[in-house]
Each structure stands twice: as structure tokens, then as C-alpha cells.
Coordinates of C-alpha atoms and ligand atoms in Angstrom, one line a residue:
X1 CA -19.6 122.9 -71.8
X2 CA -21.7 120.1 -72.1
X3 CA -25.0 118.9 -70.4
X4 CA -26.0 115.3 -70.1
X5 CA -30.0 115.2 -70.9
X6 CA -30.2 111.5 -70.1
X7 CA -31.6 110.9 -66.6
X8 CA -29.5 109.7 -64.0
X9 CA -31.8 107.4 -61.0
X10 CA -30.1 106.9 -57.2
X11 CA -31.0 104.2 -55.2
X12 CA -34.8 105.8 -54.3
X13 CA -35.6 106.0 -57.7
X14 CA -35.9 102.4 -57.9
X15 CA -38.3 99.5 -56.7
X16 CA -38.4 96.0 -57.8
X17 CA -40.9 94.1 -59.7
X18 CA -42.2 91.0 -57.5
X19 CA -41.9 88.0 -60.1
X20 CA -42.8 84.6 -61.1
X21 CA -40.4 82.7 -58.2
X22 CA -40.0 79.0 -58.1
X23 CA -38.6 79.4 -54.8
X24 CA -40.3 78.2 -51.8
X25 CA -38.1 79.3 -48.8
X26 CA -35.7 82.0 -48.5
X27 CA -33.3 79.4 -47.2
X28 CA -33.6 78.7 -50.8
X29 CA -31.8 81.6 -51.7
X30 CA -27.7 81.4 -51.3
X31 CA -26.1 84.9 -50.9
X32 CA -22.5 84.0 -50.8
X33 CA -20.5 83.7 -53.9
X34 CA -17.3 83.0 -55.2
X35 CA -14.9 85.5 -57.1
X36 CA -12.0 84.4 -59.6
X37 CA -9.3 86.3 -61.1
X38 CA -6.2 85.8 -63.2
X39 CA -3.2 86.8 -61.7
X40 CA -0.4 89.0 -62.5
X41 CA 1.2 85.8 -61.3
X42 CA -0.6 84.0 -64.5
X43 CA -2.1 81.4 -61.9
X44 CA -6.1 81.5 -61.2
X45 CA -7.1 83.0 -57.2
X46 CA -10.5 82.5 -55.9
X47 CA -12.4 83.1 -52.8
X48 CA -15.9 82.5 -51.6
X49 CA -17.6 85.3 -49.4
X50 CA -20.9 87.3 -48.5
X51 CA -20.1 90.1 -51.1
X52 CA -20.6 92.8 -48.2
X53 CA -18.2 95.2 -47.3
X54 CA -17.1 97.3 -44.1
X55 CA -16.1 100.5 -45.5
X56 CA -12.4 101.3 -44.9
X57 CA -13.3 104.6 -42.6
X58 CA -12.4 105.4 -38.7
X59 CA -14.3 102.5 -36.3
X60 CA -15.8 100.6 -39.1
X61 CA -12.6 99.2 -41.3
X62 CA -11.6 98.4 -37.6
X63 CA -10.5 95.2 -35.8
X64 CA -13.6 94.4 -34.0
X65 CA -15.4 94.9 -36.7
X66 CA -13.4 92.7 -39.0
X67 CA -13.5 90.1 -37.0
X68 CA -17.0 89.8 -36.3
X69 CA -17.5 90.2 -40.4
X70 CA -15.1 87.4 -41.8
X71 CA -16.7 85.1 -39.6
X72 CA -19.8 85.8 -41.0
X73 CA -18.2 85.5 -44.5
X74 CA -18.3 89.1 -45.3
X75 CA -15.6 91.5 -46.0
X76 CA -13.9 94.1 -43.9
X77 CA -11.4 96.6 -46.1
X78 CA -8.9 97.6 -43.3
X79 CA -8.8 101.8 -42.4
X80 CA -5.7 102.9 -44.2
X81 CA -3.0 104.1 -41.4
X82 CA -2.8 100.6 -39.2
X83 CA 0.9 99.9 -38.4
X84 CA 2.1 96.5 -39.3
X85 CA 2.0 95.3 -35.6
X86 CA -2.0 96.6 -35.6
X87 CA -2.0 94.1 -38.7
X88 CA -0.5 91.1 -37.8
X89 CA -2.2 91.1 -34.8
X90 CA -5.7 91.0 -36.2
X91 CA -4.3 88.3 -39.6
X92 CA -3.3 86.0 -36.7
X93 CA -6.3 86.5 -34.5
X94 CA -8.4 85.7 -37.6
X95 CA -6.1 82.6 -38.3
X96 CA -6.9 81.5 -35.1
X97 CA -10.9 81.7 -35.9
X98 CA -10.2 79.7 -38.7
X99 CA -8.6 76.8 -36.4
X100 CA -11.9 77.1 -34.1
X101 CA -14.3 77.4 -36.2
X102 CA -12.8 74.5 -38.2
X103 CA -12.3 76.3 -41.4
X104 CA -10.1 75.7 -44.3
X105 CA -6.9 78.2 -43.6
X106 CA -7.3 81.5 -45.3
X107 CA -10.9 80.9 -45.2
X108 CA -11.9 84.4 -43.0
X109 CA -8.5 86.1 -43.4
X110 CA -8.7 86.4 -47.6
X111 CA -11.9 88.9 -46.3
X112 CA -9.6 91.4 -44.7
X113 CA -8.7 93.3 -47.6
X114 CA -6.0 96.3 -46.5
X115 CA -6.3 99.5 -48.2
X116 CA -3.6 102.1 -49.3
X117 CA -4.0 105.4 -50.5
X118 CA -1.5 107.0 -53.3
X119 CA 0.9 109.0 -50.9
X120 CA 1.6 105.8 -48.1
X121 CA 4.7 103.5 -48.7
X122 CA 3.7 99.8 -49.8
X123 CA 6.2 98.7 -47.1
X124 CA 3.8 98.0 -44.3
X125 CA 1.7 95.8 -46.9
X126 CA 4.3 94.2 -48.1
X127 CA 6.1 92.9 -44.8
X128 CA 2.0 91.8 -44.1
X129 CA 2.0 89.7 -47.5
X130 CA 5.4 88.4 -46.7
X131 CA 4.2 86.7 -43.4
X132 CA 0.4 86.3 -44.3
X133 CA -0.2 86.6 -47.9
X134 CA -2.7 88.7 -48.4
X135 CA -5.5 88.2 -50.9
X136 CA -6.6 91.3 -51.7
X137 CA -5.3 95.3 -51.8
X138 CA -7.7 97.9 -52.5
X139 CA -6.1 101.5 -53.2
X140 CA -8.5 104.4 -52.2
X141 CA -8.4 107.9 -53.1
X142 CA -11.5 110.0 -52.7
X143 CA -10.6 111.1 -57.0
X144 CA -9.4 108.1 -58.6
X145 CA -9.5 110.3 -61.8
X146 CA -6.2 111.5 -60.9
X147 CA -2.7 109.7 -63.1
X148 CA -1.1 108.6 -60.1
X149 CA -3.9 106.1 -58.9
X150 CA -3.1 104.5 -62.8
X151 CA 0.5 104.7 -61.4
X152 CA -0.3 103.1 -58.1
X153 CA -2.5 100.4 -59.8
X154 CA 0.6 99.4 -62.3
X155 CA 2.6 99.6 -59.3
X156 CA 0.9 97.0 -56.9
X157 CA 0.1 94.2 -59.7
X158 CA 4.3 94.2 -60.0
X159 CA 4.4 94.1 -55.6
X160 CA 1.1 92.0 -55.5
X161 CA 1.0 89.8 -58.4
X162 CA -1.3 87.5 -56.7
X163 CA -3.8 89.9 -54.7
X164 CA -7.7 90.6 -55.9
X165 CA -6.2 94.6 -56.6
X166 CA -9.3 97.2 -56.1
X167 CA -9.0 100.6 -57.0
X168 CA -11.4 103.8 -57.1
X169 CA -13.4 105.7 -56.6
X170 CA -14.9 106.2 -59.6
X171 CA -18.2 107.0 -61.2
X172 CA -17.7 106.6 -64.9
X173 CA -16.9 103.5 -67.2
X174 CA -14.9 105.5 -69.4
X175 CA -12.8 105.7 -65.7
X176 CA -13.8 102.1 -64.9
X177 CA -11.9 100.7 -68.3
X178 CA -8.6 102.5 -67.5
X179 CA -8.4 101.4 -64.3
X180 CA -9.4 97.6 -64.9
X181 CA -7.3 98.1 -68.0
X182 CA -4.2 99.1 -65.9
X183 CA -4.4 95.7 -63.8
X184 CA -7.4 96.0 -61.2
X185 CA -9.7 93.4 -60.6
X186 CA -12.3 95.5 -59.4
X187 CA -13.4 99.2 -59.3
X188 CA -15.2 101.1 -56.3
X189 CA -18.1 103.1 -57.0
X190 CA -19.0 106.3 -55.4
X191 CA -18.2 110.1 -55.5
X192 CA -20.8 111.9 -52.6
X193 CA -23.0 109.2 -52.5
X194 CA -22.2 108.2 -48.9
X195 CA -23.6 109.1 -45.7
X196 CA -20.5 111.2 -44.1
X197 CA -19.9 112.9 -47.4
X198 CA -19.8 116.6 -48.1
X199 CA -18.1 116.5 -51.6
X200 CA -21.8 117.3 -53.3
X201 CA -22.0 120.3 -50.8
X202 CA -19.1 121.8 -51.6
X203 CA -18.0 120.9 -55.2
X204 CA -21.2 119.3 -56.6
X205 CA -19.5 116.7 -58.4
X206 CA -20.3 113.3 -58.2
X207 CA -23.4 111.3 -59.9
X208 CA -26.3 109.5 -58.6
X209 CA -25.4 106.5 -57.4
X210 CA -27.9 103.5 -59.1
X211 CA -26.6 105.5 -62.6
X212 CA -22.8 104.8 -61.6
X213 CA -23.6 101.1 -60.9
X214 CA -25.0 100.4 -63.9
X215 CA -22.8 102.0 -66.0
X216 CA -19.3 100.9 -64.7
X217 CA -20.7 97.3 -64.0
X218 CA -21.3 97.3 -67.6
X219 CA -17.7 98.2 -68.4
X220 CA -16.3 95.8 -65.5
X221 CA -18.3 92.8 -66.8
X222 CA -17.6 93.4 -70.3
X223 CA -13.8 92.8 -69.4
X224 CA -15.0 90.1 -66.8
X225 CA -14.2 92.1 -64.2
X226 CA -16.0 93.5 -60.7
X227 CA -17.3 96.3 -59.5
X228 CA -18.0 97.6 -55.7
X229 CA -21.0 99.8 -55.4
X230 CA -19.6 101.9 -52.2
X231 CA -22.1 104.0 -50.5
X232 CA -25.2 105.7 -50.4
X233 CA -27.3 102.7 -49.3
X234 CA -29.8 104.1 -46.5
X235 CA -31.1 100.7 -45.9
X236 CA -31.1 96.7 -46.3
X237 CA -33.4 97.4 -49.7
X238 CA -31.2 99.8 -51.3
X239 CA -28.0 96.9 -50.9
X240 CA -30.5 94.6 -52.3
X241 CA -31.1 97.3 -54.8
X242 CA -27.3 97.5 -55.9
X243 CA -27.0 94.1 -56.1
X244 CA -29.6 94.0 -58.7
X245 CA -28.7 96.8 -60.7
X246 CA -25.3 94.9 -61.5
X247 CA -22.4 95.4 -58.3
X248 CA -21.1 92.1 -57.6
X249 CA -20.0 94.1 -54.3
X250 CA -21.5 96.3 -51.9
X251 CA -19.5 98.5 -49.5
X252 CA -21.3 100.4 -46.5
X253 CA -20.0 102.6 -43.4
X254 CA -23.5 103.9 -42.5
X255 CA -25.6 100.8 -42.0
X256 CA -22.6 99.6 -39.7
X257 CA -22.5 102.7 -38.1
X258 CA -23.7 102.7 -33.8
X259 CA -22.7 99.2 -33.8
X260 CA -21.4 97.7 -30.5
X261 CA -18.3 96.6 -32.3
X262 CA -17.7 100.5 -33.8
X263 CA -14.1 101.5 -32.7
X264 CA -14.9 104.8 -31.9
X265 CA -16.2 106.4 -28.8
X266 CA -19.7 106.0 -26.9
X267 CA -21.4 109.4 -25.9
X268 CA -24.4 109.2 -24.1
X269 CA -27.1 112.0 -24.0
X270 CA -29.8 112.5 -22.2
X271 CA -29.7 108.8 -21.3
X272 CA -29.7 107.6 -24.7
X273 CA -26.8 106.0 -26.1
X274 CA -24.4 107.2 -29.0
X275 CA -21.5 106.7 -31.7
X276 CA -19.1 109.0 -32.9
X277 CA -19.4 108.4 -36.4
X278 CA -17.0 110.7 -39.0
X279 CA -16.1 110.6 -42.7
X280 CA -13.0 109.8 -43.8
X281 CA -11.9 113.3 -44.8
X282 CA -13.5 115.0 -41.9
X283 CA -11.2 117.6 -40.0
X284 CA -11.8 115.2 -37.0
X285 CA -10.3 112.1 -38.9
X286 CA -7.6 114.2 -40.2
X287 CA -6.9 115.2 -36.8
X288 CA -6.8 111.5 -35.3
X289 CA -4.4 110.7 -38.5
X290 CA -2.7 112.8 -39.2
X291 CA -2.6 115.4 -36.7
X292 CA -4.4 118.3 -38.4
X293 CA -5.9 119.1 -41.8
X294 CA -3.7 120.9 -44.8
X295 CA -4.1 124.3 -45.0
X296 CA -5.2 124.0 -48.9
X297 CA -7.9 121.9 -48.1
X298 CA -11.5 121.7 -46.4
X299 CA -13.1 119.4 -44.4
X300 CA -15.0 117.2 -46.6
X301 CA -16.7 114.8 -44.1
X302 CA -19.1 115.2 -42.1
X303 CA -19.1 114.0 -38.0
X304 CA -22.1 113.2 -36.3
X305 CA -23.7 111.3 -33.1
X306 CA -24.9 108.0 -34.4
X307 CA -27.8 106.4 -32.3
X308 CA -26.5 103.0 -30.5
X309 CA -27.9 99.8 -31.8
X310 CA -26.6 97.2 -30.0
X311 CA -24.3 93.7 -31.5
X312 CA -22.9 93.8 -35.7
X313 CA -25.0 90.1 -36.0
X314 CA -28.5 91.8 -35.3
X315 CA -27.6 94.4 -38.5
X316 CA -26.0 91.3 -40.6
X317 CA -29.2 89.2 -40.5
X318 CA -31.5 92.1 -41.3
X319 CA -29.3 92.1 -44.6
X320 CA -28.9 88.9 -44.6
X321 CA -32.5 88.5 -44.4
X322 CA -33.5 91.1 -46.7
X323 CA -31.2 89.6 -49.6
X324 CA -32.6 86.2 -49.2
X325 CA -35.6 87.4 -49.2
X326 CA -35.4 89.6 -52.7
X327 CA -34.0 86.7 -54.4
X328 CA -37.7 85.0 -53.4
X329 CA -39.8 87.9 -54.8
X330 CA -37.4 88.1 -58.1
X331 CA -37.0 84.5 -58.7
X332 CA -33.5 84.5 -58.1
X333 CA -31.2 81.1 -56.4
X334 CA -28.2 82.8 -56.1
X335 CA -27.2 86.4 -55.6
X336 CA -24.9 86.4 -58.6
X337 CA -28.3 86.1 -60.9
X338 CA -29.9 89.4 -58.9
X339 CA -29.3 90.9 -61.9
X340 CA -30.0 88.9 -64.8
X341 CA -33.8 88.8 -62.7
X342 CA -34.0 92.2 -62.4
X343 CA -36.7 94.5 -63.2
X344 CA -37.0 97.5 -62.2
X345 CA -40.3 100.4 -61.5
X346 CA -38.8 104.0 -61.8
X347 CA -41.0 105.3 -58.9
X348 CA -40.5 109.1 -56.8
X349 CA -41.6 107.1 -52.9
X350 CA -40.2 104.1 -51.9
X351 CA -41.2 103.3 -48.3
X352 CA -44.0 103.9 -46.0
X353 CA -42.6 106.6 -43.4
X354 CA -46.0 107.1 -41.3
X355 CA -44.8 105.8 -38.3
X356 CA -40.6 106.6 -38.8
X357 CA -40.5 109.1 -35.9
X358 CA -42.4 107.3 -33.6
X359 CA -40.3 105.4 -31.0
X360 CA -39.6 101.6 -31.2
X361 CA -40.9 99.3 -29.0
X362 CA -37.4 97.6 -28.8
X363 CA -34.6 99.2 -27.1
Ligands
5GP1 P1 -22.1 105.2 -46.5 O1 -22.2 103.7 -46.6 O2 -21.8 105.6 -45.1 O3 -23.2 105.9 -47.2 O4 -20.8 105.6 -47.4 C1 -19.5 105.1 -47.1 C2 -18.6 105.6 -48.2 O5 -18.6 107.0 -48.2 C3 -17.1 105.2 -47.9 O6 -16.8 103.9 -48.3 C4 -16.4 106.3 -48.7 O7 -16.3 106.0 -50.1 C5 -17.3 107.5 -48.6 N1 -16.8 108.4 -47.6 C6 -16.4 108.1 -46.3 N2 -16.0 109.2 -45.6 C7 -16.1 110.3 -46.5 C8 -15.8 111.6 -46.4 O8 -15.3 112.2 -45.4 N3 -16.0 112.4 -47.6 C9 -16.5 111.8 -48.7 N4 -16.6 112.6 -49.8 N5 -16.8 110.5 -48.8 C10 -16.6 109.7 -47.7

């Protein structure tokens, strides 16, 4: 047995230190970015987003989300059971953005990035590639510290040689250099961190979440590599926050959560407005996929009445916003240099909640 003395900070831990800034508008700041990567293939990929992610969970890794998210340059990772039909359908509604919009092809469909878990075929991915190509692949398991995901990783560089290959989760970068190691261009970051999660509740395992970013962004980077910080942000400041302590990637279900464009059903109560919201390993989400929960496991989601709040864009631009507006008070152009400005208070309060129960004047 062994216990770790040195501190470990989540995302409320943290505040950042305004700074000497040579910007003079937050129109100044540019949040999108562009990612590279060698190949299995041997040849150099790239492609330019908005490093925000839909989380690949019921409603939110969903069609109408996606759709809404590539064209504002971010990324939607695809919910894991979609039949290949579901797929094509939403790759060649995207395409057809792309011809609207007036967009370079592949522009808004590289951001749909489908996910697998460890037991699915790669069959329904592949025929996908095989018509659209897809750029990216990100394989999910709630314990990537399992062999098989090392199995699965080698497994889909050989199938996708080509594809920006995520894998995780993960929490550690002794975890975060076997993986990468193994072929992946990217790790996700989270164990019971996120909002739906009851892994801490009923196992307490996991590790604060700022602690994870920083440590397996330091392993990713030292390989030139990515990380994904998934999870566990409560509001715009805490994506800002991950940003700065070092993801080039941040995934959220929560802050997407009682969008219009959720895929899940509307409830309302006592005339207000709701979303069915669930985690991924909820009994409910196991029920819609799979049709019941095994016996030798429990229900490690939670599912819970989300208040409504209205269109996807109006939650973008408050991120949107927020970002461009950090990189102002740290002095930072470009949301790739977040964390070279960085610095950071260690502080117990972050926010001002005097008036958080009171209702808003908006509807
Ligand atoms: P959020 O942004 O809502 O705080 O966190 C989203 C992340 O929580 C997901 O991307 C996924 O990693 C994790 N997650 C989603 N559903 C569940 C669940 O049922 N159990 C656990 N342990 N984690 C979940």
C-alpha cells in the first residue's frame, strides 16, 4: 500500500492570474486550431477545428447535435451503437453543409469523430471509412487500464492507418505513454470526474481532474502528442481552465446538456421545461442499448431531469466568448499558447454564488 502525499487540485482549485495583455479586443483572440499527426499510413493528416467536444453519451454524441457543432467548427464524438445507415446519413448530411456553406470538402465532416468500445466489431466503421473516410476513431472504455484497449489501439492503426486514433480513459501518464506508445494520437482524460458519473461513489477511484490534465498532457506533449480533458467542467471557466492547464482538447456532456438539439426526451414539470439527461453506464442507457444491464454489474451513471435552455449556439458563444475572452486577460493570441501564458492562484472559492438560486430574468 502506498499513499500519494502530493496534492492533487480539480478544476475549483484553480483561478487565473490576469496579465500584462497586448490584446485590445477579444476578436483578437483566435480559438480554433489546427492538429497534425503522422500516419500509420507514413503520410502527414491535419485538420483545423474549435477544440470542443460533444461527449459520445445518449442525446449529446447525437445527430442534431453534431450537426449544429461541425458547423461551428467543433467536434461531435458519435454515441457508440449507431448502425451504419444512422451514419451515412448524418456523413452525407454534413457533406451537404459543406456544399452550402461553401466549405472545402471534409471541412465539417473530419469533426464527427465515431467511437467504438472494445467488445463492438470494427465492421460498421470500416464500411463508414470505405464510403466517407473518416478522419478520426476514438475507442472508449470507461477503464482504459485494461490489455485489451492496448489490443484495440494496435488493432485500429492496422484498419485506420490514416484516422487521428483516440483512446482512454485514463488518468495517469504512466497510462498515457502506453497508450500513445501503442499508436494513439490522443488520450482522453477522466475517471469520475464527469457530471453523470457515479464511479467515485461507488469505487472511489478516479483523480481530481486539473491533476490528470496536467500530468498526462505532460506525457502526451513530450511524444508530441494530444490529450482530451473529458469532463468535470461545471462551467465556461473551468473549459478555459483545462485549456490552460495543458489539454489541447476539451470534451463536455453536461454544459451541452437541456439543449434544444439534445436527442433525448422533453419532460415538463410544473410548467417548466426538462431533459432527460443519463450517463453512459446508467441502467437506463443500458436499457435503451442494450436491453438491460448484466447481472455482474451496477449502474454507474446517474439519470436526472436537466432544466431546458433553449438553441446549442446560445451555449457555444458563452464558450466561445469566455475563451476569447481569457486569452485577453492572460495575454494569449491563440488558444494553443493558453498554456505557455498560464498562471495559476491555488484558491478554495471560485465564483460569487450570492444570487445562484435566485431566478433569471431570462427565460
Ligand atoms: P461531463 O462533461 O458531463 O461532466 O462529463 C462527461 C463525461 O463523463 C463523458 O465524456 C464520460 O467520460 C463520462 N461519463 C458519461 N457517462 C458516464 C457514466 O455513466 N459513468 C461514468 N463513470 N462516467 C460517465
Amino acid at each position: 500500500m502506498r499513499i500519494i502525499e502530493e496534492e492533487q487540485l480539480d478544476f475549483d482549485d484553480l483561478m487565473l492570474m490576469p496579465q500584462h495583455s497586448d490584446i485590445n479586443s477579444r476578436k483578437e483572440v483566435c480559438i480554433e486550431r489546427t492538429f497534425k499527426w503522422l500516419g500509420n499510413d507514413n503520410l502527414q493528416h491535419s485538420f483545423t477545428c474549435i477544440p470542443l467536444m460533444a461527449a459520445n453519451m445518449i442525446g449529446i454524441g447525437a445527430p442534431a447535435m453534431a450537426k449544429v457543432l461541425v458547423r461551428n467548427k467543433c467536434i461531435c464524438t458519435l454515441e457508440k451503437h449507431y448502425s451504419f445507415e444512422a451514419l451515412d446519413k448524418l456523413f452525407f448530411e454534413v457533406a451537404d453543409f459543406e456544399k452550402i456553406d461553401n466549405v472545402e470538402e471534409g471541412t465539417y465532416r473530419n469533426l464527427l469523430f465515431p467511437t467504438i468500445g472494445i467488445k463492438e466489431s470494427f465492421d460498421v466503421l470500416k464500411q463508414l471509412d470505405e464510403k466517407w473516410h473518416i478522419n478520426a476513431l476514438v475507442i472508449d472504455v470507461p477503464n482504459a487500464y485494461i490489455p485489451k484497449v492496448v489490443e484495440r489501439v494496435k488493432e485500429a492503426t492496422q484498419l485506420f492507418p490514416h484516422a487521428f486514433l483516440v483512446a482512454g480513459n485514463i488518468v495517469t501518464s504512466e497510462r498515457a505513454y502506453t497508450l500513445l506508445e501503442a499508436g494513439c494520437q490522443a488520450v482522453k482524460v477522466n475517471i469520475g470526474a464527469g457530471s453523470c458519473c457515479l464511479t467515485r461513489k461507488l469505487t472511489n477511484c478516479g483523480r481530481p481532474q486539473a491533476s490528470a490534465v496536467i500530468d498526462c498532457a505532460n506525457a502526451a506533449h513530450n511524444l508530441h502528442k494530444y490529450i482530451i480533458s473529458d469532463g468535470g467542467c461545471k462551467n465556461e471557466g473551468h473549459i478555459v481552465t483545462a485549456f490552460a492547464l495543458g489539454a489541447d482538447f476539451v470534451m463536455t456532456g453536461s454544459m451541452f446538456m437541456g439543449c434544444d438539439e439534445m436527442e433525448t426526451e422533453t419532460i415538463e414539470r410544473n410548467g417548466k421545461k426538462f431533459k432527460i439527461a443519463m450517463g453512459s453506464s446508467s441502467k437506463r442507457a443500458q436499457d435503451l442499448v442494450f436491453g438491460g444491464m448484466s447481472s455482474y454489474r451496477a449502474s454507474e451513471g446517474r439519470e436526472v431531469l436537466v432544466p431546458y435552455k433553449g438553441p446549442l449556439i446560445n451555449t457555444l458563444s458563452s464558450i466561445f466568448g469566455g475563451l476569447r475572452s481569457a486569452g485577453s486577460y492572460i495575454g494569449a493570441h491563440y488558444l494553443k499558447d493558453f498554456n505557455k501564458h498560464a498562471n495559476f492562484y491555488k484558491v478554495s472559492r471560485t465564483l460569487n454564488n450570492v444570487f445562484a438560486n435566485c431566478e433569471s430574468i431570462a427565460k
